[in-house]
PDB file of C-alpha atoms in Angstrom:
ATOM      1  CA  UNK Q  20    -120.266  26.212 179.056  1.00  0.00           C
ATOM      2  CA  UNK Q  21    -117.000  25.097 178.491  1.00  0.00           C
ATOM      3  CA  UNK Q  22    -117.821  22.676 175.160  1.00  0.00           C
ATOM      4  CA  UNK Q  23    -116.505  23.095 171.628  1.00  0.00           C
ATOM      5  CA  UNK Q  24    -118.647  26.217 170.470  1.00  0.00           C
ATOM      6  CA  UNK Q  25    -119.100  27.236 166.730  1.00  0.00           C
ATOM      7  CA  UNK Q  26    -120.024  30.099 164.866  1.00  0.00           C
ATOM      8  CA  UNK Q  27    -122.020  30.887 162.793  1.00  0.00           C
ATOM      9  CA  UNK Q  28    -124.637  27.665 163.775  1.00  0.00           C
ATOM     10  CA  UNK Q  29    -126.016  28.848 159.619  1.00  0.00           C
ATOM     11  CA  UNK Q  30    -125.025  30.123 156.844  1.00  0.00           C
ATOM     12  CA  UNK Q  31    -126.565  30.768 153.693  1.00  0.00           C
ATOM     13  CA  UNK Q  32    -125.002  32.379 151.223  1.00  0.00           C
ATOM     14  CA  UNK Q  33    -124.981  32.716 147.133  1.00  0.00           C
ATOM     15  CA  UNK Q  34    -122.312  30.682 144.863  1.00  0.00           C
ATOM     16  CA  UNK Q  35    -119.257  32.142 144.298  1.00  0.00           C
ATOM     17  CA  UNK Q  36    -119.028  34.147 147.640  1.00  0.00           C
ATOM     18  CA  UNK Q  37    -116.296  33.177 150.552  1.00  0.00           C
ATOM     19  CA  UNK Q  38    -117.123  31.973 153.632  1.00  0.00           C
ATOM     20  CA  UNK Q  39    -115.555  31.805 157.101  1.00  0.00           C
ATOM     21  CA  UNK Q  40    -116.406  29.341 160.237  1.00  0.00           C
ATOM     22  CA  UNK Q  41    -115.135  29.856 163.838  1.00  0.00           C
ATOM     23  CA  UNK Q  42    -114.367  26.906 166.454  1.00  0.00           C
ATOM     24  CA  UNK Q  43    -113.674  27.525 169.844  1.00  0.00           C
ATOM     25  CA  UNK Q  44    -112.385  23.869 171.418  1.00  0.00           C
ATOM     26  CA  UNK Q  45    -112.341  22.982 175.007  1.00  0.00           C
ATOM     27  CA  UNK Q  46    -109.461  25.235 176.218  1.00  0.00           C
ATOM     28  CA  UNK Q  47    -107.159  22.802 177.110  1.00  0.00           C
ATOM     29  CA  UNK Q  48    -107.379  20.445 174.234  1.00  0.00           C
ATOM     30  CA  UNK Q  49    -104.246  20.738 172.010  1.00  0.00           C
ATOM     31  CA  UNK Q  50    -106.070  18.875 168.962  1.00  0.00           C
ATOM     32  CA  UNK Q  51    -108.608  20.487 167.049  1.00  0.00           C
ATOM     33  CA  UNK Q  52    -109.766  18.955 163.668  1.00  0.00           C
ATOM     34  CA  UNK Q  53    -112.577  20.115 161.184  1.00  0.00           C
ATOM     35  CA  UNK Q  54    -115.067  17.748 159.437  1.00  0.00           C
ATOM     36  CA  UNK Q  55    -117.480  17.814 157.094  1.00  0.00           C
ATOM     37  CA  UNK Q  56    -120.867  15.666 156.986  1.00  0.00           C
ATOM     38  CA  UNK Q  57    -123.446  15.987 154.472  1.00  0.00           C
ATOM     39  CA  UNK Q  58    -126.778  14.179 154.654  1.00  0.00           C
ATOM     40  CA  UNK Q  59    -126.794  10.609 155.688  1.00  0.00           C
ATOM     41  CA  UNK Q  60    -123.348  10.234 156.175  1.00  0.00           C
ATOM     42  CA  UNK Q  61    -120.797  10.058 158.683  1.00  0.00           C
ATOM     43  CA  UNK Q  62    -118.522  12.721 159.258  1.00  0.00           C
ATOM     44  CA  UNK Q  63    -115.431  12.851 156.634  1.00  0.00           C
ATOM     45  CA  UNK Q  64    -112.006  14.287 158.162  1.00  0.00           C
ATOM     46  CA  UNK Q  65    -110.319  17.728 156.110  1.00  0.00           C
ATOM     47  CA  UNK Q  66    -107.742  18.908 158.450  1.00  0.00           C
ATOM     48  CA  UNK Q  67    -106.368  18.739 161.989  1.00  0.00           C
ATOM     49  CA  UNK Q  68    -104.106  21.118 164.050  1.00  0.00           C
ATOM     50  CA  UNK Q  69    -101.724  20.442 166.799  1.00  0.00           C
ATOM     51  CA  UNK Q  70    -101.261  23.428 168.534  1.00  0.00           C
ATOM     52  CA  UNK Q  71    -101.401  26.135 165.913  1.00  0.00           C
ATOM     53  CA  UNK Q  72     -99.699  23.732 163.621  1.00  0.00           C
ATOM     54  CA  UNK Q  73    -101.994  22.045 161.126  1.00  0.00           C
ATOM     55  CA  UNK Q  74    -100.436  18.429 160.386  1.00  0.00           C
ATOM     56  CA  UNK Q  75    -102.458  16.846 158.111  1.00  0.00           C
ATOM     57  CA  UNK Q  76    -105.036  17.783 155.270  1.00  0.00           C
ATOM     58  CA  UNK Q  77    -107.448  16.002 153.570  1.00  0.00           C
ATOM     59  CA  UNK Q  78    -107.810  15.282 149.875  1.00  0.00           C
ATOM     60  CA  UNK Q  79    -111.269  16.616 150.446  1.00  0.00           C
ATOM     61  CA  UNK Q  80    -109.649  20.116 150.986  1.00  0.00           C
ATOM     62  CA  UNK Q  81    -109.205  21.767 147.726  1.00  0.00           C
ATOM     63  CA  UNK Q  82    -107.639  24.489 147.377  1.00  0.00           C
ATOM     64  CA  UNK Q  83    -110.691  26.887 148.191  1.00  0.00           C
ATOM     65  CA  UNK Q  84    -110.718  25.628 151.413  1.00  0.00           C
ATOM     66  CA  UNK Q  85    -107.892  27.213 154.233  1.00  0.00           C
ATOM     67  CA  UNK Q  86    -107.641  26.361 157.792  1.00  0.00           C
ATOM     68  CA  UNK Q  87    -105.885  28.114 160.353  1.00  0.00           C
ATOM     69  CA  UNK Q  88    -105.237  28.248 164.400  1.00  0.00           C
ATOM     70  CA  UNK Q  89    -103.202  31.066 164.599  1.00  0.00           C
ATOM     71  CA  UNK Q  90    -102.433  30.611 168.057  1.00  0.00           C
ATOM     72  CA  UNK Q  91    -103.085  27.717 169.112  1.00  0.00           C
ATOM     73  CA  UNK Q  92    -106.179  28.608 170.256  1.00  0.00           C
ATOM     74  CA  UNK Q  93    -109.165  28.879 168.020  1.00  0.00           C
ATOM     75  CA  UNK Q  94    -109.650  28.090 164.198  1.00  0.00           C
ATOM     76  CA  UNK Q  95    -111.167  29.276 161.466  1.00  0.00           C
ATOM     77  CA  UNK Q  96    -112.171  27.430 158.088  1.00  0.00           C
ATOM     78  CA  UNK Q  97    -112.645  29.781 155.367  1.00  0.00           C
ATOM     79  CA  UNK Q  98    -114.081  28.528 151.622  1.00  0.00           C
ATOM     80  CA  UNK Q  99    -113.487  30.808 148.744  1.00  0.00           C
ATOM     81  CA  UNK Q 100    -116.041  30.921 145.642  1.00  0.00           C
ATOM     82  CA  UNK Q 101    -118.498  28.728 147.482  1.00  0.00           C
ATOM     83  CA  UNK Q 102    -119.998  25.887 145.164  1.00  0.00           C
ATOM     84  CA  UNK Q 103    -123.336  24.545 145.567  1.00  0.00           C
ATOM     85  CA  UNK Q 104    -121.728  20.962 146.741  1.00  0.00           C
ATOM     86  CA  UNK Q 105    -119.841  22.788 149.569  1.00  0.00           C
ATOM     87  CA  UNK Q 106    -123.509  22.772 151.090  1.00  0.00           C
ATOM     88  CA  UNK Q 107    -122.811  20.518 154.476  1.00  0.00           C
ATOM     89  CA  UNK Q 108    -122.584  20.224 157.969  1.00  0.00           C
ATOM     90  CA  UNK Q 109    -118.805  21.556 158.897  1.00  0.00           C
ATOM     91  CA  UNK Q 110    -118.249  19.990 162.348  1.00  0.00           C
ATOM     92  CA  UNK Q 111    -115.293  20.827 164.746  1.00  0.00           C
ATOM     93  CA  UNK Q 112    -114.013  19.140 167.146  1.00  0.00           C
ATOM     94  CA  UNK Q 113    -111.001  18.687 169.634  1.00  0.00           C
ATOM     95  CA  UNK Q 114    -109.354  16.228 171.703  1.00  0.00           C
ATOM     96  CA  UNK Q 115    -106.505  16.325 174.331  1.00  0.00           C
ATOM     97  CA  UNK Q 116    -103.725  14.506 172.554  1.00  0.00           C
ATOM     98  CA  UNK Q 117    -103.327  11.523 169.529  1.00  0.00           C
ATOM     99  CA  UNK Q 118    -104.932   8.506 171.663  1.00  0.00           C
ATOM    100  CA  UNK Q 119    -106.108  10.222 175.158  1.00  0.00           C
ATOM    101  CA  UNK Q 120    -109.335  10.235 174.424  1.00  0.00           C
ATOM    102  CA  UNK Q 121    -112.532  10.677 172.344  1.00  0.00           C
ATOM    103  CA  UNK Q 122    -113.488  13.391 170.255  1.00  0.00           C
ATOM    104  CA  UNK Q 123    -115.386  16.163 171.267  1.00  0.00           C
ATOM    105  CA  UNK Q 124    -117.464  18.218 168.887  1.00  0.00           C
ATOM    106  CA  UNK Q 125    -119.292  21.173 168.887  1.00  0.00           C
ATOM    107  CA  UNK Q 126    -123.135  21.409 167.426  1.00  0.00           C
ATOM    108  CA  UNK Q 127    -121.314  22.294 163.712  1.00  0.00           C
ATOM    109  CA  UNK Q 128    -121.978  25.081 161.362  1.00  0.00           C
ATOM    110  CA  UNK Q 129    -124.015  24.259 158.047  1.00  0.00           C
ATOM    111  CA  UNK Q 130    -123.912  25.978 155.156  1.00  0.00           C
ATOM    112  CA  UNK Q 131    -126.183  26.587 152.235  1.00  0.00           C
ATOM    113  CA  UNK Q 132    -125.022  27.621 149.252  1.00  0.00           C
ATOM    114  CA  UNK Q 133    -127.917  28.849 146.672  1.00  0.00           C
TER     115      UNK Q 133
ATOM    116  CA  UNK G   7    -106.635   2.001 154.739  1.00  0.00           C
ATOM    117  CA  UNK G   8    -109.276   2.326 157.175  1.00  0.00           C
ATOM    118  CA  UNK G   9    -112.399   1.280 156.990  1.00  0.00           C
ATOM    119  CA  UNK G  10    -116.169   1.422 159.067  1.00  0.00           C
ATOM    120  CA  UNK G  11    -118.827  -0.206 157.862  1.00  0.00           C
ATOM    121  CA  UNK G  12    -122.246  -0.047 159.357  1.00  0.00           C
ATOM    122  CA  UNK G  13    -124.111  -2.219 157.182  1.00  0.00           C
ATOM    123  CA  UNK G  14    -127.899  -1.050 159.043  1.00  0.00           C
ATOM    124  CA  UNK G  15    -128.654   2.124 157.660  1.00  0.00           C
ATOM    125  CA  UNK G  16    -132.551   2.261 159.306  1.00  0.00           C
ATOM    126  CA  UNK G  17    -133.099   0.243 162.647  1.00  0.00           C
ATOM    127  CA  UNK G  18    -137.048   0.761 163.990  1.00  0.00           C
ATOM    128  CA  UNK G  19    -138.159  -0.615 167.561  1.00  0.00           C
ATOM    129  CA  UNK G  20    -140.717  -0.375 169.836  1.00  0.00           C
ATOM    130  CA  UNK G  21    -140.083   0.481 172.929  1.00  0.00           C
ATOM    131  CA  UNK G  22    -138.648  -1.956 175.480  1.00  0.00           C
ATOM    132  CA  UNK G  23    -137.294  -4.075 172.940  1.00  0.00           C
ATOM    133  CA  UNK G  24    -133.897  -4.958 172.749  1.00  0.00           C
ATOM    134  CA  UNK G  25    -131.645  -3.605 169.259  1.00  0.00           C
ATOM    135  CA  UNK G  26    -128.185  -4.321 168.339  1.00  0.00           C
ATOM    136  CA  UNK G  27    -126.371  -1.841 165.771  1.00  0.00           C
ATOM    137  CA  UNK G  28    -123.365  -3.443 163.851  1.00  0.00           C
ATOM    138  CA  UNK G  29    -120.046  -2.226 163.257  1.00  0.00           C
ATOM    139  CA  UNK G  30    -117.095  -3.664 160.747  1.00  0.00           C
ATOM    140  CA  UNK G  31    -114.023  -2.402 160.451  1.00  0.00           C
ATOM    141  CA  UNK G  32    -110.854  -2.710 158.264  1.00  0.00           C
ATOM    142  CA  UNK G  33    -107.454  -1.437 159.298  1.00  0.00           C
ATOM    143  CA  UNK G  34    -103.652  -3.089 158.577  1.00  0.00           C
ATOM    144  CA  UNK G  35    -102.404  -1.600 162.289  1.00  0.00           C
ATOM    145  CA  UNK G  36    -101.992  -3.560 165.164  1.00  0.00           C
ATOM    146  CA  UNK G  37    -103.410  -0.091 168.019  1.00  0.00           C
ATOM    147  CA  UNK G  38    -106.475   1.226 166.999  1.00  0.00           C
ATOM    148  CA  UNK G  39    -109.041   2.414 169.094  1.00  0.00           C
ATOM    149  CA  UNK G  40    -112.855   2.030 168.200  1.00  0.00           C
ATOM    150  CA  UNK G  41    -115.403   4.629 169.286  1.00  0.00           C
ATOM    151  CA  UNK G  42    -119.311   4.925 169.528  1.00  0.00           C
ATOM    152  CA  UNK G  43    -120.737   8.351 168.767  1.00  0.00           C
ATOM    153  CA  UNK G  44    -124.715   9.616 169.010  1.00  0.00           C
ATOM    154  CA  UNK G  45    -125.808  11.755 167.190  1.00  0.00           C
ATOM    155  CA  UNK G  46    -129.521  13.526 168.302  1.00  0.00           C
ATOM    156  CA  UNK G  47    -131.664  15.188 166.372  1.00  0.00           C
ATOM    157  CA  UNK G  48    -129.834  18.394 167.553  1.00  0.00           C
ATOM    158  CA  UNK G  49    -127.167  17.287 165.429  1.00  0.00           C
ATOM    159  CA  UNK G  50    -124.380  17.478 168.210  1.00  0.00           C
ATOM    160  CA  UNK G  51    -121.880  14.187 168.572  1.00  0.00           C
ATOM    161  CA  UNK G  52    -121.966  12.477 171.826  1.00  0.00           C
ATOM    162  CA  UNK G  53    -119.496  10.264 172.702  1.00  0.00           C
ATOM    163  CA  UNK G  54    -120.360   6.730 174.239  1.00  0.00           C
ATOM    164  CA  UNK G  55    -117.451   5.346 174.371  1.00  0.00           C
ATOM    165  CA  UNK G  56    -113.890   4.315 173.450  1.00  0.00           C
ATOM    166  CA  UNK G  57    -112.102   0.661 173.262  1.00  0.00           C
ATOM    167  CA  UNK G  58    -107.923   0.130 172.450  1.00  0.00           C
ATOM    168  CA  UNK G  59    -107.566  -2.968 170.164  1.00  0.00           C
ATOM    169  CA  UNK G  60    -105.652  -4.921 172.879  1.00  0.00           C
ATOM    170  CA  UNK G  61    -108.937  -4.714 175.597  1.00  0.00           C
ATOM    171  CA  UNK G  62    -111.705  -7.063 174.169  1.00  0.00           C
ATOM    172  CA  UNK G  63    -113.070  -7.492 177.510  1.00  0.00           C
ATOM    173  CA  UNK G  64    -117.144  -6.310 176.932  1.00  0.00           C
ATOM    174  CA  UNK G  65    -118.133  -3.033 178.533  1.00  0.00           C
ATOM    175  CA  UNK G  66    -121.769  -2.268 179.849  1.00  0.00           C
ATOM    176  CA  UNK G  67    -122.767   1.146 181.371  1.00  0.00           C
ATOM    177  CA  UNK G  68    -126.217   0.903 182.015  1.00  0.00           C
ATOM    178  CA  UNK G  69    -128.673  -0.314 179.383  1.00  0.00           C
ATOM    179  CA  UNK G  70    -125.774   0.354 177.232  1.00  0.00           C
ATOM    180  CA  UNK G  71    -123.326  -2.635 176.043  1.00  0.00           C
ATOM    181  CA  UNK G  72    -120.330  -3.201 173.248  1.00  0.00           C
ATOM    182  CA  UNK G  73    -119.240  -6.366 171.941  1.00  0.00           C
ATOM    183  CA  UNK G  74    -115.910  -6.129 170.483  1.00  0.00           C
ATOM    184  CA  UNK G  75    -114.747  -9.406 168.715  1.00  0.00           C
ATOM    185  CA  UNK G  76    -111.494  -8.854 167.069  1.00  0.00           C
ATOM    186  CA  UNK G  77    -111.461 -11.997 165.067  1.00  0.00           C
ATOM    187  CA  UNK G  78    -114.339 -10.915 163.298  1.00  0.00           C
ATOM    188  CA  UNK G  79    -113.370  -7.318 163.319  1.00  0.00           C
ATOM    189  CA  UNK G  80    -116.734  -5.977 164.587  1.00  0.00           C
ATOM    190  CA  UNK G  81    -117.624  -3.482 167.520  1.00  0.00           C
ATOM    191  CA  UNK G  82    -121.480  -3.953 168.049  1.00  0.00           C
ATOM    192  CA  UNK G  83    -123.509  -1.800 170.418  1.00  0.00           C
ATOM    193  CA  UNK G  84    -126.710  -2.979 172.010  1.00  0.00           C
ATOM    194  CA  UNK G  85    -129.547  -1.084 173.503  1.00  0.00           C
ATOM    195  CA  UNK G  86    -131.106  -3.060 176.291  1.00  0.00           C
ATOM    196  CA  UNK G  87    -134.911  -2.224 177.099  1.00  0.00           C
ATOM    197  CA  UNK G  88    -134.867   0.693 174.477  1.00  0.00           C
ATOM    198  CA  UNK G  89    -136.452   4.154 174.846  1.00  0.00           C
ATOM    199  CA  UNK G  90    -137.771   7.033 172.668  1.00  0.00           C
ATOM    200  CA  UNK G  91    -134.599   9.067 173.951  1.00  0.00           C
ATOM    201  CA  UNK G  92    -132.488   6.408 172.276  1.00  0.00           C
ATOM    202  CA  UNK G  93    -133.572   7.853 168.680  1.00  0.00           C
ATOM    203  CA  UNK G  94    -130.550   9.369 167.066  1.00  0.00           C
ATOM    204  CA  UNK G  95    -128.254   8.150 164.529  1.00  0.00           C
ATOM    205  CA  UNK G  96    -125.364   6.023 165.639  1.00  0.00           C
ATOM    206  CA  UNK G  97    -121.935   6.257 164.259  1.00  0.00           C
ATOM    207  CA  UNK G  98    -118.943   3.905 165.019  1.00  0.00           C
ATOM    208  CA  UNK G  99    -115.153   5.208 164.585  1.00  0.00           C
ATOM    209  CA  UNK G 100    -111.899   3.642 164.252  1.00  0.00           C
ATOM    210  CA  UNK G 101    -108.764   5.741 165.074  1.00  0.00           C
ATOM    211  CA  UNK G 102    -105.584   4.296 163.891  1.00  0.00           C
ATOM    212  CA  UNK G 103    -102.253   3.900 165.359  1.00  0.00           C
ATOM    213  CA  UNK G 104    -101.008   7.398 164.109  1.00  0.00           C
ATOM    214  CA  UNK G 105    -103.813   9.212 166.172  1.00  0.00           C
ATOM    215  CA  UNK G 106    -104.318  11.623 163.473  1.00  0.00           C
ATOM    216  CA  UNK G 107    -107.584  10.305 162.229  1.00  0.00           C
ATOM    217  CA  UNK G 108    -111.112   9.526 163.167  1.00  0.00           C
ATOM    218  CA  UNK G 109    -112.551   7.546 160.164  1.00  0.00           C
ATOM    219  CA  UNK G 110    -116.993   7.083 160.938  1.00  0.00           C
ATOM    220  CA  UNK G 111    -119.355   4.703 159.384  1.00  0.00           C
ATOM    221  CA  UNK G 112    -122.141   6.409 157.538  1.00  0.00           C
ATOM    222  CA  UNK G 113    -124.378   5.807 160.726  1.00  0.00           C
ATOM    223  CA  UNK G 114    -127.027   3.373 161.625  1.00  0.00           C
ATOM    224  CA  UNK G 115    -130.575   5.855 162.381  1.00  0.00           C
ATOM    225  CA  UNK G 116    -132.396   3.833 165.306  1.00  0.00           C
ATOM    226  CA  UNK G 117    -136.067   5.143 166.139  1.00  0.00           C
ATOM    227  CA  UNK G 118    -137.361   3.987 168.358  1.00  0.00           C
ATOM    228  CA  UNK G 119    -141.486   4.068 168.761  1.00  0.00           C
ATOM    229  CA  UNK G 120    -143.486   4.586 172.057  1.00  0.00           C
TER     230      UNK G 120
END
């Protein structure tokens, strides 16, 4: 399968612990964002990388949130002293360049926080 | 700033029939490009399809077709001859001229009954 995979697919975890998610894109996409989508809403952009450089953030990322793509390759989202309204869908996805093409995501990674 | 609005938030059919889901959007750039997304009860986006502000000729693919009207801003999607498969929620996405951005509607959830 060579689709945007994500890991873990669930996550449940207690308040005030930290959190990482892993995205692998499609290999040769250079644009890899991260989004979040709680229930009955769309998704809402945090961050996107070019490469390994991440261009633009989100208001929505506070400052327990970090996002990197060390090489260029795949990401990771971490969130630091989860809160219960961190609880959401986190959805990657990448693209091939700023206005190739579409989006495409990978099956996300939700989170509970208790 | 950009804006989607998808004003249906519940659309219900029976099968066969014929539904059209609505899409408004707001943006001060002169490229954008407008995008249809499904989303299945798996939870993974699947893109339909993708329209640059400067094509307004109508697309159909199958029972699939999109009416883009610029002068009213609106990108509408219609389901010919629907089927259960066709359940999902729909989401419609702008992209603006910087590329950096995909900005979704909060969805339009179309069930369709046997």
């Amino acid at each position: 399968d060579t689709g945007v995979s994500q890991d873990p697919r669930h996550k449940i975890t207690k308040r005030g612990q930290n959190v990482t998610f892993r995205c692998d894109p499609i290999s040769e996409h250079n644009r890899l964002y991260w989004y979040r989508q709680t229930l009955g809403q769309g998704p809402e952009f945090l961050t996107y990388f070019q490469n390994e450089a991440q261009l633009e953030k989100s208001r929505l990322l506070s400052d327990r949130f970090s996002a990197e793509r060390p090489k260029g390759s795949f990401s990771t989202l971490e969130i630091q002293r989860t809160e219960q309204g961190d609880s959401a869908m986190y959805l990657c996805a990448s693209s091939l360049g700023p206005t190739t093409g579409e989006l495409f995501f990978g099956e996300g990674s939700r989170l509970t926080v208790l | 700033a950009q804006k989607v609005t998808q004003a249906q938030t519940e659309i219900s059919v029976v099968e066969k029939e014929d539904v059209t889901l609505d899409c408004v959007y707001e943006t001060r750039d002169t490229t954008y490009y407008l995008f249809w997304y499904k989303q299945p009860p798996s939870g993974e986006l699947v893109f339909l399809i993708r329209r640059n502000s400067f094509d307004e000729q109508n697309e159909i693919s199958g029972r699939y077709s999109w009416n883009f009207q610029k002068s009213t801003s609106s990108f509408n999607f219609t389901i010919t001859a629907s089927q259960v498969v066709d359940s999902a929620v729909y989401f419609c996405a702008l992209m603006g001229d910087t590329g950096n951005q995909f900005y979704f509607g909060t969805g339009t959830s179309l069930t369709v009954i046997p």
